[in-house]
């Protein structure tokens, strides 16, 4: 009989185990990202959205009008992957990133997510930064 393909859906570093599951288990609506890194050269002033994310004021309690929280932000999980419109919430030293449309697919801890802004007139998106996926939020 034909068996369903298995995918890595989680890992337990303490036990040195990978958790596999079917395709349905690869989908999740929210992920936790840590080790956030700012994109771009250090000497140049960063884009306003990016500066807002990196600034200490963001790590406090941002208002509803905060640039990062009020501007469209997109997350891409892998090279040539889909751009997911997302909402970002600060929790401790991590970011909780929730897909606004659909669910993230094929996400596992240890992968990186890259944040982008909206498309410009030429159809390109500005890279704002990236972070390591810490865990899936079920």
CSV table of N, CA, C and O in Angstrom, one decimal:
chain,number,residue,atom,x,y,z
A,1,UNK,N,0.8,-1.2,0.0
A,1,UNK,CA,0.0,0.0,0.0
A,1,UNK,C,0.9,1.3,0.0
A,1,UNK,O,2.0,1.3,0.5
A,2,UNK,N,0.3,2.3,-0.6
A,2,UNK,CA,1.0,3.6,-0.7
A,2,UNK,C,0.9,4.3,0.7
A,2,UNK,O,-0.3,4.5,1.2
A,3,UNK,N,2.0,4.8,1.2
A,3,UNK,CA,1.9,5.5,2.5
A,3,UNK,C,2.0,7.0,2.3
A,3,UNK,O,2.6,7.4,1.3
A,4,UNK,N,1.4,7.7,3.1
A,4,UNK,CA,1.4,9.2,3.1
A,4,UNK,C,2.8,9.7,3.3
A,4,UNK,O,3.5,9.1,4.2
A,5,UNK,N,3.3,10.7,2.6
A,5,UNK,CA,4.6,11.3,2.9
A,5,UNK,C,4.6,11.9,4.3
A,5,UNK,O,3.6,12.4,4.8
A,6,UNK,N,5.8,11.8,4.9
A,6,UNK,CA,6.0,12.4,6.2
A,6,UNK,C,6.9,13.7,6.1
A,6,UNK,O,7.8,13.7,5.3
A,7,UNK,N,6.6,14.6,7.0
A,7,UNK,CA,7.3,15.9,7.1
A,7,UNK,C,7.7,16.1,8.5
A,7,UNK,O,7.1,15.7,9.4
A,8,UNK,N,8.8,16.8,8.7
A,8,UNK,CA,9.3,17.2,10.0
A,8,UNK,C,8.4,18.4,10.4
A,8,UNK,O,8.2,19.4,9.8
A,9,UNK,N,7.7,18.2,11.6
A,9,UNK,CA,6.7,19.2,12.1
A,9,UNK,C,7.2,19.8,13.4
A,9,UNK,O,6.7,20.8,13.8
A,10,UNK,N,8.2,19.2,14.1
A,10,UNK,CA,8.7,19.7,15.3
A,10,UNK,C,10.0,19.0,15.7
A,10,UNK,O,10.4,18.0,15.0
A,11,UNK,N,10.7,19.5,16.7
A,11,UNK,CA,11.9,18.9,17.2
A,11,UNK,C,12.0,19.1,18.6
A,11,UNK,O,11.5,20.1,19.2
A,12,UNK,N,12.6,18.1,19.3
A,12,UNK,CA,12.8,18.2,20.7
A,12,UNK,C,14.3,18.1,20.9
A,12,UNK,O,14.9,17.0,20.9
A,13,UNK,N,14.9,19.2,21.1
A,13,UNK,CA,16.4,19.3,21.2
A,13,UNK,C,16.9,18.5,22.4
A,13,UNK,O,17.9,17.8,22.3
A,14,UNK,N,16.2,18.6,23.5
A,14,UNK,CA,16.6,18.0,24.7
A,14,UNK,C,16.7,16.5,24.6
A,14,UNK,O,17.5,15.8,25.1
A,15,UNK,N,15.7,15.9,23.8
A,15,UNK,CA,15.7,14.4,23.6
A,15,UNK,C,16.4,14.0,22.3
A,15,UNK,O,16.5,12.9,22.0
A,16,UNK,N,16.9,15.1,21.5
A,16,UNK,CA,17.5,14.8,20.2
A,16,UNK,C,16.6,14.0,19.3
A,16,UNK,O,16.9,13.0,18.7
A,17,UNK,N,15.3,14.5,19.3
A,17,UNK,CA,14.3,13.8,18.4
A,17,UNK,C,13.6,14.8,17.4
A,17,UNK,O,13.5,16.0,17.7
A,18,UNK,N,13.3,14.3,16.3
A,18,UNK,CA,12.5,15.0,15.3
A,18,UNK,C,11.2,14.4,15.3
A,18,UNK,O,11.0,13.2,15.4
A,19,UNK,N,10.1,15.2,15.2
A,19,UNK,CA,8.7,14.7,15.1
A,19,UNK,C,8.2,14.8,13.7
A,19,UNK,O,8.3,15.9,13.1
A,20,UNK,N,7.8,13.7,13.1
A,20,UNK,CA,7.3,13.7,11.8
A,20,UNK,C,5.7,13.6,11.8
A,20,UNK,O,5.2,13.1,12.7
A,21,UNK,N,5.1,14.1,10.7
A,21,UNK,CA,3.7,14.0,10.6
A,21,UNK,C,3.3,14.2,9.2
A,21,UNK,O,4.1,14.5,8.3
A,22,UNK,N,2.0,13.9,8.9
A,22,UNK,CA,1.4,14.0,7.6
A,22,UNK,C,1.3,15.5,7.2
A,22,UNK,O,1.5,16.4,8.0
A,23,UNK,N,1.0,15.7,5.9
A,23,UNK,CA,0.9,17.1,5.3
A,23,UNK,C,-0.1,18.0,6.1
A,23,UNK,O,0.2,19.1,6.3
A,24,UNK,N,-1.2,17.4,6.7
A,24,UNK,CA,-2.1,18.2,7.4
A,24,UNK,C,-1.4,18.8,8.7
A,24,UNK,O,-1.8,19.9,9.1
A,25,UNK,N,-0.5,18.1,9.2
A,25,UNK,CA,0.2,18.6,10.4
A,25,UNK,C,1.3,19.7,10.1
A,25,UNK,O,1.9,20.2,11.0
A,26,UNK,N,1.5,19.9,8.8
A,26,UNK,CA,2.5,20.9,8.5
A,26,UNK,C,2.0,22.4,8.5
A,26,UNK,O,2.7,23.3,8.4
A,27,UNK,N,0.7,22.5,8.6
A,27,UNK,CA,0.0,23.8,8.6
A,27,UNK,C,-0.2,24.3,10.0
A,27,UNK,O,-0.6,23.6,10.9
A,28,UNK,N,0.1,25.6,10.2
A,28,UNK,CA,-0.1,26.3,11.4
A,28,UNK,C,-0.4,27.8,11.2
A,28,UNK,O,0.0,28.3,10.2
A,29,UNK,N,-1.2,28.4,12.0
A,29,UNK,CA,-1.6,29.8,11.9
A,29,UNK,C,-0.6,30.8,12.5
A,29,UNK,O,-0.5,31.9,12.0
A,30,UNK,N,0.1,30.3,13.5
A,30,UNK,CA,1.0,31.3,14.1
A,30,UNK,C,2.3,30.6,14.5
A,30,UNK,O,2.3,29.4,14.8
A,31,UNK,N,3.4,31.3,14.5
A,31,UNK,CA,4.7,30.8,14.9
A,31,UNK,C,5.4,31.8,15.8
A,31,UNK,O,5.1,33.0,15.8
A,32,UNK,N,6.4,31.3,16.6
A,32,UNK,CA,7.2,32.1,17.4
A,32,UNK,C,8.5,32.3,16.8
A,32,UNK,O,9.2,31.3,16.4
A,33,UNK,N,9.0,33.5,16.7
A,33,UNK,CA,10.3,33.8,16.1
A,33,UNK,C,11.2,34.5,17.1
A,33,UNK,O,10.7,35.4,17.8
A,34,UNK,N,12.4,34.0,17.2
A,34,UNK,CA,13.4,34.7,18.0
A,34,UNK,C,14.7,35.0,17.2
A,34,UNK,O,14.7,34.8,16.0
A,35,UNK,N,15.7,35.5,17.9
A,35,UNK,CA,16.9,35.9,17.2
A,35,UNK,C,16.7,36.8,16.0
A,35,UNK,O,17.3,36.6,15.0
A,36,UNK,N,15.8,37.8,16.2
A,36,UNK,CA,15.5,38.7,15.1
A,36,UNK,C,16.7,39.5,14.7
A,36,UNK,O,17.5,39.9,15.5
A,37,UNK,N,17.0,39.6,13.4
A,37,UNK,CA,18.1,40.3,12.8
A,37,UNK,C,17.6,41.4,11.8
A,37,UNK,O,16.7,41.1,11.0
A,38,UNK,N,18.2,42.5,12.0
A,38,UNK,CA,17.8,43.7,11.1
A,38,UNK,C,18.5,43.5,9.8
A,38,UNK,O,19.7,43.1,9.7
A,39,UNK,N,17.8,43.8,8.7
A,39,UNK,CA,18.4,43.8,7.3
A,39,UNK,C,19.1,45.1,7.0
A,39,UNK,O,18.7,46.1,7.5
A,40,UNK,N,20.1,45.0,6.1
A,40,UNK,CA,20.7,46.3,5.6
A,40,UNK,C,22.0,46.6,6.3
A,40,UNK,O,22.3,46.1,7.4
A,41,UNK,N,22.8,47.5,5.8
A,41,UNK,CA,24.1,47.9,6.3
A,41,UNK,C,23.9,48.6,7.7
A,41,UNK,O,22.9,49.4,7.8
A,42,UNK,N,24.8,48.4,8.6
A,42,UNK,CA,24.7,49.1,9.9
A,42,UNK,C,24.9,50.6,9.8
A,42,UNK,O,24.3,51.3,10.6
A,43,UNK,N,25.7,51.0,8.9
A,43,UNK,CA,26.0,52.5,8.8
A,43,UNK,C,24.8,53.3,8.2
A,43,UNK,O,24.7,54.5,8.4
A,44,UNK,N,23.9,52.7,7.4
A,44,UNK,CA,22.8,53.4,6.8
A,44,UNK,C,21.6,53.5,7.8
A,44,UNK,O,21.4,52.5,8.5
A,45,UNK,N,20.9,54.5,7.8
A,45,UNK,CA,19.7,54.5,8.7
A,45,UNK,C,18.7,53.5,8.2
A,45,UNK,O,18.4,53.4,6.9
A,46,UNK,N,18.2,52.6,9.0
A,46,UNK,CA,17.3,51.6,8.6
A,46,UNK,C,15.9,52.2,8.2
A,46,UNK,O,15.6,53.3,8.6
A,47,UNK,N,15.1,51.4,7.4
A,47,UNK,CA,13.8,51.9,7.1
A,47,UNK,C,13.0,52.1,8.3
A,47,UNK,O,13.2,51.4,9.4
A,48,UNK,N,12.0,52.9,8.3
A,48,UNK,CA,11.2,53.3,9.5
A,48,UNK,C,10.6,52.0,10.1
A,48,UNK,O,10.6,51.9,11.4
A,49,UNK,N,10.0,51.1,9.3
A,49,UNK,CA,9.4,49.9,9.9
A,49,UNK,C,10.4,49.1,10.6
A,49,UNK,O,10.2,48.6,11.7
A,50,UNK,N,11.6,49.0,10.0
A,50,UNK,CA,12.6,48.1,10.6
A,50,UNK,C,13.2,48.8,11.9
A,50,UNK,O,13.4,48.1,12.9
A,51,UNK,N,13.4,50.1,11.8
A,51,UNK,CA,13.9,50.8,13.0
A,51,UNK,C,12.9,50.7,14.1
A,51,UNK,O,13.3,50.4,15.3
A,52,UNK,N,11.6,50.7,13.8
A,52,UNK,CA,10.6,50.6,14.9
A,52,UNK,C,10.7,49.2,15.5
A,52,UNK,O,10.5,49.1,16.7
A,53,UNK,N,10.9,48.2,14.7
A,53,UNK,CA,11.0,46.8,15.3
A,53,UNK,C,12.3,46.7,16.2
A,53,UNK,O,12.2,46.1,17.2
A,54,UNK,N,13.4,47.3,15.8
A,54,UNK,CA,14.6,47.2,16.5
A,54,UNK,C,14.7,48.1,17.7
A,54,UNK,O,15.5,47.9,18.6
A,55,UNK,N,14.0,49.2,17.6
A,55,UNK,CA,14.1,50.2,18.7
A,55,UNK,C,13.6,49.7,20.0
A,55,UNK,O,12.7,48.9,20.1
A,56,UNK,N,14.2,50.2,21.1
A,56,UNK,CA,13.8,49.8,22.4
A,56,UNK,C,12.3,50.1,22.7
A,56,UNK,O,11.6,49.4,23.4
A,57,UNK,N,11.8,51.2,22.0
A,57,UNK,CA,10.4,51.5,22.2
A,57,UNK,C,9.4,50.4,21.8
A,57,UNK,O,8.4,50.2,22.4
A,58,UNK,N,9.9,49.7,20.8
A,58,UNK,CA,9.0,48.5,20.4
A,58,UNK,C,8.9,47.5,21.4
A,58,UNK,O,7.9,46.9,21.6
A,59,UNK,N,10.1,47.2,22.1
A,59,UNK,CA,10.1,46.2,23.1
A,59,UNK,C,9.3,46.6,24.3
A,59,UNK,O,9.1,45.7,25.2
A,60,UNK,N,8.9,47.8,24.4
A,60,UNK,CA,8.0,48.2,25.5
A,60,UNK,C,6.6,47.8,25.2
A,60,UNK,O,6.3,46.7,24.9
A,61,UNK,N,5.7,48.8,25.2
A,61,UNK,CA,4.3,48.5,24.8
A,61,UNK,C,3.9,49.4,23.7
A,61,UNK,O,3.5,50.5,23.9
A,62,UNK,N,4.0,48.9,22.5
A,62,UNK,CA,3.6,49.7,21.3
A,62,UNK,C,2.2,50.0,21.2
A,62,UNK,O,1.3,49.2,21.7
A,63,UNK,N,1.9,51.2,20.7
A,63,UNK,CA,0.5,51.6,20.6
A,63,UNK,C,-0.1,51.0,19.3
A,63,UNK,O,0.7,50.5,18.4
A,64,UNK,N,-1.4,51.1,19.1
A,64,UNK,CA,-2.0,50.6,17.9
A,64,UNK,C,-1.6,51.3,16.6
A,64,UNK,O,-1.6,50.8,15.5
A,65,UNK,N,-1.0,52.5,16.8
A,65,UNK,CA,-0.5,53.3,15.6
A,65,UNK,C,1.0,53.1,15.4
A,65,UNK,O,1.6,53.7,14.5
A,66,UNK,N,1.6,52.1,16.1
A,66,UNK,CA,3.0,51.8,15.9
A,66,UNK,C,3.3,51.5,14.4
A,66,UNK,O,2.5,50.7,13.9
A,67,UNK,N,4.3,52.0,13.8
A,67,UNK,CA,4.5,51.7,12.4
A,67,UNK,C,4.6,50.3,12.0
A,67,UNK,O,4.0,49.9,11.0
A,68,UNK,N,5.3,49.5,12.8
A,68,UNK,CA,5.4,48.1,12.5
A,68,UNK,C,4.0,47.4,12.5
A,68,UNK,O,3.7,46.5,11.7
A,69,UNK,N,3.2,47.8,13.5
A,69,UNK,CA,1.9,47.1,13.8
A,69,UNK,C,0.8,47.6,12.8
A,69,UNK,O,-0.2,46.9,12.6
A,70,UNK,N,1.0,48.8,12.3
A,70,UNK,CA,0.0,49.3,11.4
A,70,UNK,C,0.3,49.2,9.9
A,70,UNK,O,-0.6,49.5,9.1
A,71,UNK,N,1.5,48.8,9.6
A,71,UNK,CA,1.9,48.7,8.2
A,71,UNK,C,1.8,47.3,7.7
A,71,UNK,O,2.0,46.4,8.5
A,72,UNK,N,1.5,47.1,6.4
A,72,UNK,CA,1.5,45.7,5.9
A,72,UNK,C,2.9,45.1,6.0
A,72,UNK,O,3.8,45.7,5.5
A,73,UNK,N,3.0,43.9,6.6
A,73,UNK,CA,4.3,43.2,6.7
A,73,UNK,C,4.0,41.8,6.2
A,73,UNK,O,2.9,41.2,6.4
A,74,UNK,N,5.0,41.3,5.5
A,74,UNK,CA,4.8,39.9,4.9
A,74,UNK,C,6.0,39.1,5.4
A,74,UNK,O,7.1,39.5,5.7
A,75,UNK,N,5.7,37.8,5.6
A,75,UNK,CA,6.7,36.8,6.0
A,75,UNK,C,6.9,35.7,4.9
A,75,UNK,O,5.9,35.2,4.4
A,76,UNK,N,8.1,35.4,4.6
A,76,UNK,CA,8.4,34.4,3.7
A,76,UNK,C,9.2,33.3,4.4
A,76,UNK,O,10.2,33.7,5.1
A,77,UNK,N,8.8,32.1,4.4
A,77,UNK,CA,9.5,31.0,5.1
A,77,UNK,C,10.7,30.4,4.4
A,77,UNK,O,11.7,30.2,4.9
A,78,UNK,N,10.6,30.3,3.1
A,78,UNK,CA,11.7,29.7,2.3
A,78,UNK,C,11.9,30.4,1.0
A,78,UNK,O,11.0,31.1,0.5
A,79,UNK,N,13.1,30.2,0.4
A,79,UNK,CA,13.4,30.9,-0.9
A,79,UNK,C,12.3,30.5,-1.9
A,79,UNK,O,12.0,29.4,-2.0
A,80,UNK,N,11.8,31.6,-2.5
A,80,UNK,CA,10.7,31.4,-3.5
A,80,UNK,C,9.4,31.0,-2.9
A,80,UNK,O,8.5,30.6,-3.6
A,81,UNK,N,9.3,31.0,-1.6
A,81,UNK,CA,8.1,30.6,-0.9
A,81,UNK,C,7.0,31.7,-1.0
A,81,UNK,O,7.3,32.8,-1.5
A,82,UNK,N,5.9,31.4,-0.5
A,82,UNK,CA,4.8,32.4,-0.5
A,82,UNK,C,5.0,33.5,0.4
A,82,UNK,O,5.7,33.4,1.4
A,83,UNK,N,4.5,34.7,0.1
A,83,UNK,CA,4.6,35.9,0.9
A,83,UNK,C,3.3,35.9,1.7
A,83,UNK,O,2.2,36.1,1.2
A,84,UNK,N,3.3,35.7,3.0
A,84,UNK,CA,2.2,35.6,3.9
A,84,UNK,C,2.0,37.0,4.6
A,84,UNK,O,2.9,37.5,5.2
A,85,UNK,N,0.8,37.7,4.4
A,85,UNK,CA,0.6,38.9,5.2
A,85,UNK,C,0.4,38.5,6.6
A,85,UNK,O,-0.2,37.5,6.9
A,86,UNK,N,1.1,39.2,7.5
A,86,UNK,CA,1.2,38.8,8.9
A,86,UNK,C,0.9,39.9,9.9
A,86,UNK,O,1.0,41.1,9.5
A,87,UNK,N,0.5,39.5,11.1
A,87,UNK,CA,0.4,40.4,12.2
A,87,UNK,C,1.5,40.0,13.2
A,87,UNK,O,1.7,38.8,13.4
A,88,UNK,N,2.1,41.0,13.8
A,88,UNK,CA,3.2,40.7,14.7
A,88,UNK,C,2.9,41.2,16.1
A,88,UNK,O,2.4,42.3,16.3
A,89,UNK,N,3.2,40.3,17.1
A,89,UNK,CA,2.9,40.6,18.5
A,89,UNK,C,4.2,40.3,19.3
A,89,UNK,O,4.8,39.3,19.1
A,90,UNK,N,4.7,41.2,20.1
A,90,UNK,CA,5.9,41.0,21.0
A,90,UNK,C,5.5,40.2,22.2
A,90,UNK,O,4.5,40.5,22.8
A,91,UNK,N,6.2,39.2,22.5
A,91,UNK,CA,6.0,38.3,23.7
A,91,UNK,C,7.3,38.0,24.2
A,91,UNK,O,8.1,37.2,23.7
A,92,UNK,N,7.7,38.6,25.4
A,92,UNK,CA,9.0,38.3,26.0
A,92,UNK,C,10.1,38.8,25.0
A,92,UNK,O,10.0,39.9,24.5
A,93,UNK,N,11.1,38.0,24.7
A,93,UNK,CA,12.1,38.3,23.7
A,93,UNK,C,11.8,37.8,22.4
A,93,UNK,O,12.7,37.8,21.5
A,94,UNK,N,10.6,37.3,22.2
A,94,UNK,CA,10.2,36.7,20.9
A,94,UNK,C,9.1,37.5,20.2
A,94,UNK,O,8.5,38.4,20.8
A,95,UNK,N,8.9,37.2,18.9
A,95,UNK,CA,7.8,37.7,18.2
A,95,UNK,C,6.8,36.6,17.9
A,95,UNK,O,7.2,35.5,17.4
A,96,UNK,N,5.5,36.8,18.1
A,96,UNK,CA,4.5,35.9,17.7
A,96,UNK,C,4.0,36.4,16.4
A,96,UNK,O,3.5,37.6,16.3
A,97,UNK,N,4.1,35.6,15.3
A,97,UNK,CA,3.8,36.0,14.0
A,97,UNK,C,2.6,35.2,13.5
A,97,UNK,O,2.6,34.0,13.5
A,98,UNK,N,1.5,35.9,13.2
A,98,UNK,CA,0.2,35.2,12.9
A,98,UNK,C,-0.1,35.5,11.4
A,98,UNK,O,-0.1,36.7,11.0
A,99,UNK,N,-0.4,34.5,10.7
A,99,UNK,CA,-0.8,34.6,9.3
A,99,UNK,C,-2.2,35.3,9.2
A,99,UNK,O,-3.1,34.8,9.9
A,100,UNK,N,-2.4,36.3,8.5
A,100,UNK,CA,-3.7,37.0,8.4
A,100,UNK,C,-4.6,36.3,7.4
A,100,UNK,O,-5.8,36.5,7.4
A,101,UNK,N,-4.0,35.6,6.4
A,101,UNK,CA,-4.8,34.8,5.4
A,101,UNK,C,-4.3,33.4,5.4
A,101,UNK,O,-3.1,33.2,5.0
A,102,UNK,N,-5.1,32.5,5.6
A,102,UNK,CA,-4.7,31.1,5.5
A,102,UNK,C,-3.7,30.7,6.7
A,102,UNK,O,-3.8,31.2,7.8
A,103,UNK,N,-2.9,29.7,6.4
A,103,UNK,CA,-1.9,29.2,7.4
A,103,UNK,C,-0.6,29.0,6.7
A,103,UNK,O,-0.4,28.9,5.5
A,104,UNK,N,0.5,29.1,7.6
A,104,UNK,CA,1.8,28.8,7.1
A,104,UNK,C,1.9,27.3,6.9
A,104,UNK,O,1.3,26.5,7.6
A,105,UNK,N,2.6,26.9,5.9
A,105,UNK,CA,2.7,25.5,5.5
A,105,UNK,C,4.2,25.1,5.5
A,105,UNK,O,5.0,25.8,5.0
A,106,UNK,N,4.5,23.9,6.1
A,106,UNK,CA,5.8,23.4,6.0
A,106,UNK,C,6.8,24.1,6.9
A,106,UNK,O,8.0,24.3,6.6
A,107,UNK,N,6.3,24.5,8.1
A,107,UNK,CA,7.2,25.2,9.0
A,107,UNK,C,7.7,24.3,10.1
A,107,UNK,O,6.9,23.5,10.7
A,108,UNK,N,9.0,24.4,10.4
A,108,UNK,CA,9.6,23.6,11.5
A,108,UNK,C,10.6,24.5,12.3
A,108,UNK,O,11.2,25.4,11.7
A,109,UNK,N,10.7,24.3,13.6
A,109,UNK,CA,11.7,25.0,14.4
A,109,UNK,C,13.1,24.9,13.8
A,109,UNK,O,13.5,23.8,13.2
A,110,UNK,N,13.8,26.0,13.8
A,110,UNK,CA,15.2,26.0,13.2
A,110,UNK,C,15.2,26.7,11.8
A,110,UNK,O,16.3,27.1,11.4
A,111,UNK,N,14.1,26.7,11.1
A,111,UNK,CA,14.0,27.4,9.9
A,111,UNK,C,14.0,28.9,10.1
A,111,UNK,O,13.8,29.4,11.3
A,112,UNK,N,14.3,29.7,9.1
A,112,UNK,CA,14.2,31.1,9.2
A,112,UNK,C,13.0,31.7,8.5
A,112,UNK,O,12.7,31.2,7.4
A,113,UNK,N,12.4,32.8,9.1
A,113,UNK,CA,11.4,33.5,8.4
A,113,UNK,C,12.0,34.9,8.1
A,113,UNK,O,12.7,35.5,8.9
A,114,UNK,N,11.7,35.4,6.9
A,114,UNK,CA,12.2,36.7,6.5
A,114,UNK,C,11.0,37.7,6.3
A,114,UNK,O,10.0,37.3,5.7
A,115,UNK,N,11.1,38.8,6.9
A,115,UNK,CA,10.1,39.9,6.9
A,115,UNK,C,10.3,40.8,5.7
A,115,UNK,O,11.4,41.2,5.5
A,116,UNK,N,9.2,41.1,5.0
A,116,UNK,CA,9.3,42.1,3.9
A,116,UNK,C,8.2,43.1,4.0
A,116,UNK,O,7.1,42.9,4.6
A,117,UNK,N,8.4,44.2,3.3
A,117,UNK,CA,7.4,45.3,3.2
A,117,UNK,C,6.5,45.0,2.0
A,117,UNK,O,6.6,44.0,1.3
A,118,UNK,N,5.7,46.0,1.7
A,118,UNK,CA,4.8,45.9,0.5
A,118,UNK,C,5.7,46.0,-0.8
A,118,UNK,O,6.8,46.5,-0.8
A,119,UNK,N,5.1,45.7,-1.9
A,119,UNK,CA,5.7,45.8,-3.2
A,119,UNK,C,5.9,47.3,-3.6
A,119,UNK,O,5.0,48.1,-3.3
A,120,UNK,N,7.0,47.6,-4.2
A,120,UNK,CA,7.2,48.9,-4.7
A,120,UNK,C,6.7,49.0,-6.2
A,120,UNK,O,6.1,48.1,-6.7
A,121,UNK,N,6.9,50.1,-6.8
A,121,UNK,CA,6.4,50.4,-8.2
A,121,UNK,C,6.9,49.3,-9.2
A,121,UNK,O,6.2,49.0,-10.2
A,122,UNK,N,8.1,48.7,-8.9
A,122,UNK,CA,8.7,47.8,-9.8
A,122,UNK,C,8.3,46.3,-9.4
A,122,UNK,O,8.7,45.4,-10.0
A,123,UNK,N,7.4,46.2,-8.4
A,123,UNK,CA,7.0,44.8,-8.0
A,123,UNK,C,7.9,44.1,-7.0
A,123,UNK,O,7.8,42.9,-6.8
A,124,UNK,N,8.9,44.9,-6.5
A,124,UNK,CA,9.9,44.2,-5.6
A,124,UNK,C,9.5,44.6,-4.2
A,124,UNK,O,8.9,45.6,-3.9
A,125,UNK,N,9.9,43.7,-3.2
A,125,UNK,CA,9.7,44.0,-1.8
A,125,UNK,C,11.0,44.3,-1.1
A,125,UNK,O,12.0,43.6,-1.4
A,126,UNK,N,10.9,45.2,-0.1
A,126,UNK,CA,12.1,45.5,0.7
A,126,UNK,C,12.2,44.5,1.8
A,126,UNK,O,11.2,44.2,2.5
A,127,UNK,N,13.4,43.9,2.0
A,127,UNK,CA,13.6,42.9,3.1
A,127,UNK,C,13.9,43.8,4.3
A,127,UNK,O,14.7,44.7,4.4
A,128,UNK,N,13.1,43.5,5.4
A,128,UNK,CA,13.2,44.2,6.6
A,128,UNK,C,14.0,43.5,7.7
A,128,UNK,O,14.6,44.2,8.6
A,129,UNK,N,14.1,42.2,7.6
A,129,UNK,CA,14.9,41.5,8.6
A,129,UNK,C,14.5,40.0,8.6
A,129,UNK,O,13.6,39.6,7.8
A,130,UNK,N,15.0,39.3,9.5
A,130,UNK,CA,14.7,37.8,9.6
A,130,UNK,C,14.9,37.4,11.0
A,130,UNK,O,15.4,38.0,11.9
A,131,UNK,N,14.3,36.2,11.3
A,131,UNK,CA,14.5,35.6,12.6
A,131,UNK,C,14.3,34.1,12.5
A,131,UNK,O,13.8,33.5,11.5
A,132,UNK,N,14.8,33.4,13.5
A,132,UNK,CA,14.8,31.9,13.6
A,132,UNK,C,13.4,31.5,14.1
A,132,UNK,O,13.0,32.0,15.1
A,133,UNK,N,12.8,30.5,13.5
A,133,UNK,CA,11.5,30.0,14.0
A,133,UNK,C,11.8,29.1,15.2
A,133,UNK,O,12.6,28.2,15.1
A,134,UNK,N,11.3,29.6,16.3
A,134,UNK,CA,11.5,28.9,17.6
A,134,UNK,C,10.6,27.7,17.8
A,134,UNK,O,10.9,26.6,18.2
A,135,UNK,N,9.3,28.0,17.5
A,135,UNK,CA,8.3,27.0,17.6
A,135,UNK,C,7.0,27.3,16.9
A,135,UNK,O,6.8,28.5,16.5
A,136,UNK,N,6.2,26.3,16.6
A,136,UNK,CA,4.9,26.5,16.0
A,136,UNK,C,3.9,26.8,17.2
A,136,UNK,O,4.0,26.1,18.2
A,137,UNK,N,3.0,27.7,17.0
A,137,UNK,CA,2.0,28.0,18.0
A,137,UNK,C,0.7,27.4,17.6
A,137,UNK,O,0.1,27.8,16.6
A,138,UNK,N,0.4,26.3,18.2
A,138,UNK,CA,-0.8,25.5,17.7
A,138,UNK,C,-2.1,26.1,18.3
A,138,UNK,O,-2.2,26.6,19.3
